[in-house]
PDB file of C-alpha atoms in Angstrom:
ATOM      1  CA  UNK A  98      25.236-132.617 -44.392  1.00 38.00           C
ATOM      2  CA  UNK A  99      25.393-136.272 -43.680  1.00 39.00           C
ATOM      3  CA  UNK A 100      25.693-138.024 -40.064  1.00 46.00           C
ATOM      4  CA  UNK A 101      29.266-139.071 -41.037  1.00 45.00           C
ATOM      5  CA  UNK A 102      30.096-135.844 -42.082  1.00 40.00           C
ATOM      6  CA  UNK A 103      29.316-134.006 -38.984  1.00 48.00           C
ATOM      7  CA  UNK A 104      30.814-136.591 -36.772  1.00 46.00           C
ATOM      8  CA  UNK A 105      33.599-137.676 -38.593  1.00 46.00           C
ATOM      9  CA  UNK A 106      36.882-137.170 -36.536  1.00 43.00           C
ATOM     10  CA  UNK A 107      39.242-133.971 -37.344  1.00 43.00           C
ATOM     11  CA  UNK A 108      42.539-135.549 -36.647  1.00 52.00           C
ATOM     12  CA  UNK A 109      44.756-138.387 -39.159  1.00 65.00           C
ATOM     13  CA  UNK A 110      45.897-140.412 -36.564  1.00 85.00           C
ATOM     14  CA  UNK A 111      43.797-143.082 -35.495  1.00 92.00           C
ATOM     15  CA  UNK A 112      41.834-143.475 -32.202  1.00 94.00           C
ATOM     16  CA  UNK A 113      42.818-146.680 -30.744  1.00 96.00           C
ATOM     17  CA  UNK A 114      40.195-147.815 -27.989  1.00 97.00           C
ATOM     18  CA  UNK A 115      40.803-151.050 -25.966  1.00 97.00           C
ATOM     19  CA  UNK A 116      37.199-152.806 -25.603  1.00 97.00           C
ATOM     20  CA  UNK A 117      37.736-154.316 -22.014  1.00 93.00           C
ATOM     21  CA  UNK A 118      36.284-156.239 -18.779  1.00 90.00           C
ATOM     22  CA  UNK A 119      37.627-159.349 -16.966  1.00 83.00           C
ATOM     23  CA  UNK A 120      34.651-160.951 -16.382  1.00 82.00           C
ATOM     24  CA  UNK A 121      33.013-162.703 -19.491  1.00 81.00           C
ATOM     25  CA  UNK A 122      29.840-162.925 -21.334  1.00 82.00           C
ATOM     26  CA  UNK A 123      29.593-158.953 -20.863  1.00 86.00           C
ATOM     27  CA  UNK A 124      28.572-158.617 -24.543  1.00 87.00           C
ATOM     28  CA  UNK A 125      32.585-156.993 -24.953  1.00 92.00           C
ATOM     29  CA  UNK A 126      32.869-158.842 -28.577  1.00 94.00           C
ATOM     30  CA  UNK A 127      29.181-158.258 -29.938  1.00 94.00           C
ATOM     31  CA  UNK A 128      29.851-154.593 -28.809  1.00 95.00           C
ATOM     32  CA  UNK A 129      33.517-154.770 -31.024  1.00 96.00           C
ATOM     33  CA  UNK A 130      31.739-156.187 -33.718  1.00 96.00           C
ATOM     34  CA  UNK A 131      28.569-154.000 -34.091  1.00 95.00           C
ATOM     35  CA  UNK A 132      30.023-150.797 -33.296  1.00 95.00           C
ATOM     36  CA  UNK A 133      33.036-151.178 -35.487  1.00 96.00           C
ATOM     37  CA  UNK A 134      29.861-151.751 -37.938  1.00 96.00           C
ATOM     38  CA  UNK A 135      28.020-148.830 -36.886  1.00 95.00           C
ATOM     39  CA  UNK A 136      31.234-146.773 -37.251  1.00 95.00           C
ATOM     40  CA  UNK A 137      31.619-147.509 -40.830  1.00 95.00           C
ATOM     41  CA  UNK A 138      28.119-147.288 -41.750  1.00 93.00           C
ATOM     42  CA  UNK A 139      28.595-143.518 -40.577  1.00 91.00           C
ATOM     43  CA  UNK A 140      31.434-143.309 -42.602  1.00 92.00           C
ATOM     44  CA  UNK A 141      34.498-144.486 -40.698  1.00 94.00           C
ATOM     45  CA  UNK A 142      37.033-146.297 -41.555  1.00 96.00           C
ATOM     46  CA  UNK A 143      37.781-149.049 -38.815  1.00 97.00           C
ATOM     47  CA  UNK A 144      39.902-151.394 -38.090  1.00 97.00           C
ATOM     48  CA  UNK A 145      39.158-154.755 -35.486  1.00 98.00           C
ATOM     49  CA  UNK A 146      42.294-156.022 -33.648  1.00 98.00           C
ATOM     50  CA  UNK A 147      41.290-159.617 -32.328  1.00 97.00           C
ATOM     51  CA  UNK A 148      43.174-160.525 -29.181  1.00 96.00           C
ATOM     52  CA  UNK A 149      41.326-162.831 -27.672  1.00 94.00           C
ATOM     53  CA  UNK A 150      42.324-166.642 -28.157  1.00 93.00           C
ATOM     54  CA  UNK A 151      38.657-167.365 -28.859  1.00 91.00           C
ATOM     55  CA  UNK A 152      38.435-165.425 -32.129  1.00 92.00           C
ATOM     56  CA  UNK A 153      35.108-164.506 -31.487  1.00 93.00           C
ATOM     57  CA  UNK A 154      35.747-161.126 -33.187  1.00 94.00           C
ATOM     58  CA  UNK A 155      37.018-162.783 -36.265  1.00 94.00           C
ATOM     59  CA  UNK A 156      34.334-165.443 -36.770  1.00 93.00           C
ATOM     60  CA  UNK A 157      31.489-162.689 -36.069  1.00 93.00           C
ATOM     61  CA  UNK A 158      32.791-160.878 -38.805  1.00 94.00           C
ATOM     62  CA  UNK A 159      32.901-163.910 -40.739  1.00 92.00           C
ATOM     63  CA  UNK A 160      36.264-164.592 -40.926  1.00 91.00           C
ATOM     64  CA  UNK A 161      37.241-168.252 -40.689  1.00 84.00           C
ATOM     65  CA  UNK A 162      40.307-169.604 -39.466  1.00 80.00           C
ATOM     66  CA  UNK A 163      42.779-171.231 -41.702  1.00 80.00           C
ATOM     67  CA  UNK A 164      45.768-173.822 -41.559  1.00 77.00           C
ATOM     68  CA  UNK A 165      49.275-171.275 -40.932  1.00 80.00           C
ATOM     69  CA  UNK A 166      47.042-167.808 -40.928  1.00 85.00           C
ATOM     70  CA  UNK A 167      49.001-165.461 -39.663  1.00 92.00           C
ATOM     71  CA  UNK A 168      47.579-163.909 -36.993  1.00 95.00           C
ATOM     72  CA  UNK A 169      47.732-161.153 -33.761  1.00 96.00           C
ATOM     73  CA  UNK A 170      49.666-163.225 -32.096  1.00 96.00           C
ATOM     74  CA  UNK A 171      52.323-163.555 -35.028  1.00 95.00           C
ATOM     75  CA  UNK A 172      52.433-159.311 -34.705  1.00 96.00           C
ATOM     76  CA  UNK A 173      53.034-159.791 -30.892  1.00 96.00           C
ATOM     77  CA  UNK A 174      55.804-162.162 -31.425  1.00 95.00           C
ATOM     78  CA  UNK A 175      56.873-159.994 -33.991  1.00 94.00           C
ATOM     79  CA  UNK A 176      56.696-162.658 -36.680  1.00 95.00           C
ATOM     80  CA  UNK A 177      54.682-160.241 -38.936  1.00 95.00           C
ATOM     81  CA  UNK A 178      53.848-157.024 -39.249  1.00 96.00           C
ATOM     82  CA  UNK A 179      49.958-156.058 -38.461  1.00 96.00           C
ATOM     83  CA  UNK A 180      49.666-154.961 -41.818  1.00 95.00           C
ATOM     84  CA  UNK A 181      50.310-158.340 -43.485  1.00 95.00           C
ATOM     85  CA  UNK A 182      47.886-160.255 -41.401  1.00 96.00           C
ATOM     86  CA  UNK A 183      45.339-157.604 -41.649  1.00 96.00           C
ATOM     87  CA  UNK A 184      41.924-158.968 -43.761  1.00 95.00           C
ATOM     88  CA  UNK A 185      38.664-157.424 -45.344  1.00 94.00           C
ATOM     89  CA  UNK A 186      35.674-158.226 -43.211  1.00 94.00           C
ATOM     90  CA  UNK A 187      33.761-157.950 -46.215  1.00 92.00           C
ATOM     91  CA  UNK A 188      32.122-154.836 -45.443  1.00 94.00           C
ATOM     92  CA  UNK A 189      32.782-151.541 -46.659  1.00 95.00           C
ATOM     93  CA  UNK A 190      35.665-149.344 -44.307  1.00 96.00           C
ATOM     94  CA  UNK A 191      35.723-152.156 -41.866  1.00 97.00           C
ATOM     95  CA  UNK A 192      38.720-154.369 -41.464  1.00 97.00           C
ATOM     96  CA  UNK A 193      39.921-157.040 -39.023  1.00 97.00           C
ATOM     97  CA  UNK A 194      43.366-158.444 -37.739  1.00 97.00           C
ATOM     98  CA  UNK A 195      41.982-162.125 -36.864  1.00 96.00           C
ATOM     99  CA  UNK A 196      43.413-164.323 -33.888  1.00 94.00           C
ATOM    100  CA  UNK A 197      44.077-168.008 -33.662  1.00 90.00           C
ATOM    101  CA  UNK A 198      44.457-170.505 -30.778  1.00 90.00           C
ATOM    102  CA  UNK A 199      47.735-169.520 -30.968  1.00 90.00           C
ATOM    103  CA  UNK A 200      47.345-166.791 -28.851  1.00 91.00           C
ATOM    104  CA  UNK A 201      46.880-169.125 -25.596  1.00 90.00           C
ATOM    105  CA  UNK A 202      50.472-169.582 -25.353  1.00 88.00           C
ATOM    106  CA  UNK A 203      50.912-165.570 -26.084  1.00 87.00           C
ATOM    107  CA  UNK A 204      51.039-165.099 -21.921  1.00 82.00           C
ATOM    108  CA  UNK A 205      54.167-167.192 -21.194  1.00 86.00           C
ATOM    109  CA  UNK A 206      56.407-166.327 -24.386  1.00 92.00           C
ATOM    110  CA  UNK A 207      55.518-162.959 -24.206  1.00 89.00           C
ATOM    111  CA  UNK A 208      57.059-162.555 -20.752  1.00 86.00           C
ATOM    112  CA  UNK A 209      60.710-163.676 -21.808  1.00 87.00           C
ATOM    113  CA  UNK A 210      60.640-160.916 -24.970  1.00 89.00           C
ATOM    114  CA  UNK A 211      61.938-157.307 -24.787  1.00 89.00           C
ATOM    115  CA  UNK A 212      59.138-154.497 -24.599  1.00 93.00           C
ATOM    116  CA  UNK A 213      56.335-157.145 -23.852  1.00 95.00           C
ATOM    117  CA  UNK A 214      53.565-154.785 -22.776  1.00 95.00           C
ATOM    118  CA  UNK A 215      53.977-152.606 -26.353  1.00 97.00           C
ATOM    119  CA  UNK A 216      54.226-155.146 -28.781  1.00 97.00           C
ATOM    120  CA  UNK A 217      50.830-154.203 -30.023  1.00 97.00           C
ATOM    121  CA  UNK A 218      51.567-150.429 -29.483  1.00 97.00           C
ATOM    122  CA  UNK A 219      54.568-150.856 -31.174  1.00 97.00           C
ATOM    123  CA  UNK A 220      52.512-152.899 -34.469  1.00 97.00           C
ATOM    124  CA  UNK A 221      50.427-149.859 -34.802  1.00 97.00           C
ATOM    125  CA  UNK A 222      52.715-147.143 -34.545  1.00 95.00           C
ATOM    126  CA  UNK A 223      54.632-148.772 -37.924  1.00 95.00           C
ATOM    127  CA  UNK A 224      51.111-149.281 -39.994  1.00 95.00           C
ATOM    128  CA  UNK A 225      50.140-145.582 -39.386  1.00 93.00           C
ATOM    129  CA  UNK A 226      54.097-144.662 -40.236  1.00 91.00           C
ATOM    130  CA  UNK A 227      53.128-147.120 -44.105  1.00 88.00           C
ATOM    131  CA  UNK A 228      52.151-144.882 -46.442  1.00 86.00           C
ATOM    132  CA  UNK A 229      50.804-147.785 -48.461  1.00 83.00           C
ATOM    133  CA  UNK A 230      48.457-149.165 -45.885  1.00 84.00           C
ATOM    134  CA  UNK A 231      45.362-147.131 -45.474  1.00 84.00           C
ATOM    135  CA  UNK A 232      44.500-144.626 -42.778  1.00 90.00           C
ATOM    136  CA  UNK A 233      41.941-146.204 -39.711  1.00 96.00           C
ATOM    137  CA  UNK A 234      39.738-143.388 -38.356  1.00 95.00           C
ATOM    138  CA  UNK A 235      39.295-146.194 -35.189  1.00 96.00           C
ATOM    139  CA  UNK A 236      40.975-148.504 -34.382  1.00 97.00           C
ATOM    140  CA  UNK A 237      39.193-151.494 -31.830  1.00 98.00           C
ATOM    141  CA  UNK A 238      40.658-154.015 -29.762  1.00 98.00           C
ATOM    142  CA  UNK A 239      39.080-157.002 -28.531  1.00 97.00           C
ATOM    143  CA  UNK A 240      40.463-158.376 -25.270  1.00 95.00           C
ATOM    144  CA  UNK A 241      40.647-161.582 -23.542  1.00 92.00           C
ATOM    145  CA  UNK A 242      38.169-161.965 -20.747  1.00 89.00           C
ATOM    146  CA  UNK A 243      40.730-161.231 -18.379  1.00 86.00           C
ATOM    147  CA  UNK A 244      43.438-158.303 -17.144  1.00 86.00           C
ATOM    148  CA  UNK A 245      46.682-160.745 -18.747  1.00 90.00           C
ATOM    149  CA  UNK A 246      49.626-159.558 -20.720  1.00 93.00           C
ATOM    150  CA  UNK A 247      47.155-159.378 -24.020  1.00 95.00           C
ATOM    151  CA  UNK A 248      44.817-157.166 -22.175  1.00 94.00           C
ATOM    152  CA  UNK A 249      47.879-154.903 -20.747  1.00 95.00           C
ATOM    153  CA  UNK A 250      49.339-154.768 -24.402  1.00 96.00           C
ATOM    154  CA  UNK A 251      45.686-153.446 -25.633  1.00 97.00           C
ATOM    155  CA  UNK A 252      45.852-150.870 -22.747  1.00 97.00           C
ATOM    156  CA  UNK A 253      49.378-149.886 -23.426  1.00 97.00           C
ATOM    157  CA  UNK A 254      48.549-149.076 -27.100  1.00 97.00           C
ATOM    158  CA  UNK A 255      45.000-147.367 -26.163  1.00 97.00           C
ATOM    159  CA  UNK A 256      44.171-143.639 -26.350  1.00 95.00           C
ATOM    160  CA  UNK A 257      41.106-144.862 -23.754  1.00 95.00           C
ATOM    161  CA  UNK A 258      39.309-148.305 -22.584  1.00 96.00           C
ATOM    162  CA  UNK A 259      35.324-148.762 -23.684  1.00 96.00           C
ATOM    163  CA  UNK A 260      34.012-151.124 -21.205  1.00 94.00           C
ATOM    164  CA  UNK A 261      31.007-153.184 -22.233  1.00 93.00           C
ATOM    165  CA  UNK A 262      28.935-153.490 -18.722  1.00 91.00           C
ATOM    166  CA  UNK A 263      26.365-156.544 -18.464  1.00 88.00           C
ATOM    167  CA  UNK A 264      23.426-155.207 -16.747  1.00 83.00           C
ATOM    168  CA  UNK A 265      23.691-157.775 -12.838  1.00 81.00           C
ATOM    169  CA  UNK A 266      24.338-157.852  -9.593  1.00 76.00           C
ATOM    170  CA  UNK A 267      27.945-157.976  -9.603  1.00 75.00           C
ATOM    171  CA  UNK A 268      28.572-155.765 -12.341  1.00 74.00           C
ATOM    172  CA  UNK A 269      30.345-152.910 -10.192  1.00 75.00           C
ATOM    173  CA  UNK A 270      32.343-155.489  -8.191  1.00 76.00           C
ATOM    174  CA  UNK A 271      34.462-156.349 -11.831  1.00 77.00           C
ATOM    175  CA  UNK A 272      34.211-152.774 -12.657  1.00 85.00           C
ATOM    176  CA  UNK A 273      36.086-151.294  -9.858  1.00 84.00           C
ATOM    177  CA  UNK A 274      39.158-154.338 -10.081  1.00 85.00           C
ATOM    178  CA  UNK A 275      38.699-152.815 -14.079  1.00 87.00           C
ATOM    179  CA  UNK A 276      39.115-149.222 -13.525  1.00 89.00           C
ATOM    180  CA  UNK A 277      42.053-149.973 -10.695  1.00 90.00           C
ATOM    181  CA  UNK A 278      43.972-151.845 -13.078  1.00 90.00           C
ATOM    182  CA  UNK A 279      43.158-148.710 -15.751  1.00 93.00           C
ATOM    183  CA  UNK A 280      44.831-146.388 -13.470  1.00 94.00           C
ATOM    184  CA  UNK A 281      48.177-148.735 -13.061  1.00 94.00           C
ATOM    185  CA  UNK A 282      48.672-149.001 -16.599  1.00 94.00           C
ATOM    186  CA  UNK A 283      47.869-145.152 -16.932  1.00 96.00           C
ATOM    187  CA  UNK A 284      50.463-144.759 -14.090  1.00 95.00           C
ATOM    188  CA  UNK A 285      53.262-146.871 -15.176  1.00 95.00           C
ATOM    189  CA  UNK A 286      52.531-147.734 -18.619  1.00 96.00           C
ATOM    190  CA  UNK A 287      50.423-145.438 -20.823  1.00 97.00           C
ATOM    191  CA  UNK A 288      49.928-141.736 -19.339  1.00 96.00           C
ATOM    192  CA  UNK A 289      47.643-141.026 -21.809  1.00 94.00           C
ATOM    193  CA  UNK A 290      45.021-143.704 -21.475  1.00 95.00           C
ATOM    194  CA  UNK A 291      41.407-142.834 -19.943  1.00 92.00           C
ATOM    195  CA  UNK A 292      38.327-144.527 -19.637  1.00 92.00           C
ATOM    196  CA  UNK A 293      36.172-143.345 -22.714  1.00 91.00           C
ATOM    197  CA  UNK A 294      32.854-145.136 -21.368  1.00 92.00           C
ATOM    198  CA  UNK A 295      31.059-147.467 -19.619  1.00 94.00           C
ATOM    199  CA  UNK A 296      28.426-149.690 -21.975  1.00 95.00           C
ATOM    200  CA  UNK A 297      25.539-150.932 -20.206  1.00 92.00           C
ATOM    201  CA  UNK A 298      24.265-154.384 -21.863  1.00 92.00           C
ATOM    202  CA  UNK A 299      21.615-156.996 -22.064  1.00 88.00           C
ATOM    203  CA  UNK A 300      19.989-154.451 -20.369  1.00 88.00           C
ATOM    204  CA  UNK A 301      16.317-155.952 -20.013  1.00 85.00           C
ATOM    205  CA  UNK A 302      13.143-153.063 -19.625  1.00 79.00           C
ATOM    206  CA  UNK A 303      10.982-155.916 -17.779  1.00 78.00           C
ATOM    207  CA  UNK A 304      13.635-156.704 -15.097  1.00 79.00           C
ATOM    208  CA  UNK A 305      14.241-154.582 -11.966  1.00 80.00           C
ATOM    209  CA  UNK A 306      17.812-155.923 -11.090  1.00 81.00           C
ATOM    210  CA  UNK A 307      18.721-153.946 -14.703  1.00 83.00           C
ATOM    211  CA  UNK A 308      17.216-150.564 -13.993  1.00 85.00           C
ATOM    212  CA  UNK A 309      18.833-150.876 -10.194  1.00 86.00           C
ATOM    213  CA  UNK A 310      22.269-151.645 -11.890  1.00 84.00           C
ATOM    214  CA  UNK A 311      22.259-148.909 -14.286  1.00 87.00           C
ATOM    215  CA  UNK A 312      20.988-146.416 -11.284  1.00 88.00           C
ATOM    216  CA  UNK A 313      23.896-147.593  -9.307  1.00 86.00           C
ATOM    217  CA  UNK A 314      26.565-147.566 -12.129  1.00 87.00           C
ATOM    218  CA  UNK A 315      25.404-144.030 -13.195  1.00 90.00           C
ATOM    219  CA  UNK A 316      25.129-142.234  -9.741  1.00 89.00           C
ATOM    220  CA  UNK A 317      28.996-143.671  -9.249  1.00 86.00           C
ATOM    221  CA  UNK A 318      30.851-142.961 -13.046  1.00 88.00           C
ATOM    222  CA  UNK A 319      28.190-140.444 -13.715  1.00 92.00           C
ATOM    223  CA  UNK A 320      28.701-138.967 -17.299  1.00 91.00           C
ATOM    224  CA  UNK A 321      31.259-141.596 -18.320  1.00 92.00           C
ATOM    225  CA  UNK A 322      27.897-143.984 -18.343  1.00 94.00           C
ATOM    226  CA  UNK A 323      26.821-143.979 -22.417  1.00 95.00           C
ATOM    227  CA  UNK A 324      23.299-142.698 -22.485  1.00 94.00           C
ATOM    228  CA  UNK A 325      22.665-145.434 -25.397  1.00 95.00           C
ATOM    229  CA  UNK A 326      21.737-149.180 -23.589  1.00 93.00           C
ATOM    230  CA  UNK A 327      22.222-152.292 -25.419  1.00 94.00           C
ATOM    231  CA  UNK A 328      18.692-154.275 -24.973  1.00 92.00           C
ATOM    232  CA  UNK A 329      18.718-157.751 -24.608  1.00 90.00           C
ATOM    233  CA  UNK A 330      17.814-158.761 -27.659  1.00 90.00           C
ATOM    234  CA  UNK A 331      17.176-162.270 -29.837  1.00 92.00           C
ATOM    235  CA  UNK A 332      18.885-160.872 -32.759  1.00 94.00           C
ATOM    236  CA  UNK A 333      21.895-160.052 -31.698  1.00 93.00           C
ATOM    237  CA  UNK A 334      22.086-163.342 -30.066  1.00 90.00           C
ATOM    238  CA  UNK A 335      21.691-165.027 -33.640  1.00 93.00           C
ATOM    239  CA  UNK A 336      23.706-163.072 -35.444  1.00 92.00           C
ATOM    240  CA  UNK A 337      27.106-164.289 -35.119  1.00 90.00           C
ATOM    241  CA  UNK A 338      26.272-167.920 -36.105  1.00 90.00           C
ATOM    242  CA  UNK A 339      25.191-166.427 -39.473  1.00 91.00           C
ATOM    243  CA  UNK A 340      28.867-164.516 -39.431  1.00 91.00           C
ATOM    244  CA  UNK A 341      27.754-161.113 -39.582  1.00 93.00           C
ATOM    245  CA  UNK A 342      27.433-158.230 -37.191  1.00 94.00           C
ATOM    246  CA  UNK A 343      23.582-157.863 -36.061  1.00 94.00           C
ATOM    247  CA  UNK A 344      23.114-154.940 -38.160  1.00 92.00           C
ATOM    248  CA  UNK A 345      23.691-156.683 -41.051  1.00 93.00           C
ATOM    249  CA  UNK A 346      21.369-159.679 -40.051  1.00 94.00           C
ATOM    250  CA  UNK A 347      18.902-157.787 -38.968  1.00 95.00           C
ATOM    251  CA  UNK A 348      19.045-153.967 -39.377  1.00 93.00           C
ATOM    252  CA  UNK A 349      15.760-153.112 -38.331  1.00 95.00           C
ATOM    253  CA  UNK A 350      15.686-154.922 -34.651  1.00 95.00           C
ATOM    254  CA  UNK A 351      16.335-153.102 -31.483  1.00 94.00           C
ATOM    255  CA  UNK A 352      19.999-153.935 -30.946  1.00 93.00           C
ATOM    256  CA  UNK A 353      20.921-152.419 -34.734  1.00 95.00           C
ATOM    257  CA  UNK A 354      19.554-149.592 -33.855  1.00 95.00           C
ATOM    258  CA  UNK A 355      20.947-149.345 -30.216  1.00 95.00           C
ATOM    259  CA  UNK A 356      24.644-149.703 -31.766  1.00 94.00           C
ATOM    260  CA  UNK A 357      24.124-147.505 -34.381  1.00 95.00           C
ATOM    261  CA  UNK A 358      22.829-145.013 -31.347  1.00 95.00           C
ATOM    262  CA  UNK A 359      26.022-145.986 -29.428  1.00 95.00           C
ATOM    263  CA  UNK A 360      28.599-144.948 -32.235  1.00 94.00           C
ATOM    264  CA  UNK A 361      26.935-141.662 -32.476  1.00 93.00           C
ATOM    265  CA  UNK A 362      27.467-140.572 -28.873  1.00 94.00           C
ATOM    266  CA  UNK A 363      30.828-142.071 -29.479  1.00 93.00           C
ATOM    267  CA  UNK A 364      31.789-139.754 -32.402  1.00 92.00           C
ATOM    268  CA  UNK A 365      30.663-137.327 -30.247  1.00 91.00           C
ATOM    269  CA  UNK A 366      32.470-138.035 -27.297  1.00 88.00           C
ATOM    270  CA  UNK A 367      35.711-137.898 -29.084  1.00 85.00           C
ATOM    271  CA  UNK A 368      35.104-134.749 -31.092  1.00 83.00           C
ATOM    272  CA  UNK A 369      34.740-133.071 -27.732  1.00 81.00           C
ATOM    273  CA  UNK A 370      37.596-134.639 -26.262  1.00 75.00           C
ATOM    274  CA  UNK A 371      39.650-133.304 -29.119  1.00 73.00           C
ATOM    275  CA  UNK A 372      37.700-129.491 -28.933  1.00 72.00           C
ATOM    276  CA  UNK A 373      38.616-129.240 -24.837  1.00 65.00           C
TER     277      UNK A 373
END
């Protein structure tokens, strides 16, 4: 029996997780890009949604922007549905729903329209109810640096938040304004969200301050910590100039490896989730 096989998800509906932290240059889109990657290479079928303004999902995956794309932020205004401005990332199972600079101006005209924390929530629930678009095993969304109206509209669609963890000193400090903010949407907003895991990255063998942070992040979220580290690592530094996800680039190197590592103890997470 193959790895995807034994880990592939029993259920039809897809498992939307919101890849999340305010602070930036956590490693939150490399992790979106390379373990939507991983999750295909096992046999998923995945889908990318690109909220942040930056597009740093989008280009990763090679996806360039184009005069009048339609984009996430034409879903959230409801100018399109997600399916239309969805696009192959040009590997197999793995899609992406790009985002333009249009989505710095998402904030204010989002405020003044009706249901503005589910527009995304909303997007998704009509492309699984399609039965011509195809079925997403996962479904990833890439937020903004930063807990704004994107971020909350990510969380309000989310079964549970994956938060990507950079390996310093003030790594718990953004973590705890994180996890508050996690239980006010859950609260108000979204009873079922939870946090699926915390990430640890650039997480450097030769350097104290990273084995002291991990120690400290594990002995407070315990078992919510992934076991699987992303290293620091050239390679996946390189690899989105070239457009691809690291494991494409450079399949072999320590950070492939450590995301293909990652989306295993995912698929494993959720399978128990769904057994309890």
């Amino acid at each position: 029996m193959s790895l995807a096989e034994k880990l592939l998800p029993q259920s039809s509906t897809p498992r939307i997780l919101a890849l999340a932290n305010q602070k930036g240059g956590v490693g939150k889109t490399t992790t979106a890009i390379n373990l939507g990657t991983a999750l295909a290479a096992v046999g998923e079928t995945v889908l990318i949604v690109d909220l942040d303004p930056q597009g740093n999902a989008s280009t990763g995956l090679g996806i360039q922007r184009r005069p009048q794309q339609r984009s996430t932020y034409h879903v959230l205004m409801g100018e399109a549905e997600l399916s239309q401005v969805i696009v192959s990332s040009g590997i197999p199972r793995l899609d992406c729903a790009p985002s333009t600079m249009d989505l710095l101006g998402a904030e204010l005209e989002l405020s003044e329209i009706s249901r503005k924390t589910y527009r995304l929530a909303d997007a998704i629930q009509k492309l699984e109810a399609d039965p011509r678009h195809k079925r997403y095993s996962y479904i990833l969304a890439d937020c903004p640096p930063s807990l704004n109206l994107l971020t909350i509209n990510a969380l309000s669609a989310a079964d549970a938040v994956l938060v990507p963890l950079q390996c310093e000193f003030f790594a718990l400090e953004g973590l705890s304004q994180l996890l508050k903010t996690v239980e006010r949407v859950k609260g108000s907003l979204n009873p079922k969200l939870a946090v699926q895991g915390v990430v640890l990255t650039m997480f450097d063998r030769r350097n104290s301050l990273s084995e002291q942070v991990a120690q400290d992040v594990r002995s407070v979220l315990g078992d919510k910590v992934y076991q699987t580290v992303i290293p620091r690592n050239v390679r996946v530094s390189e690899a989105p100039s070239y457009g691809k996800p690291v494991l494409l680039y450079d399949h072999e190197c320590a950070g492939s490896q450590a995301y293909i590592r990652l989306a295993s103890e995912i698929i494993r997470r959720e399978r128990d989730l769904r057994a309890a």
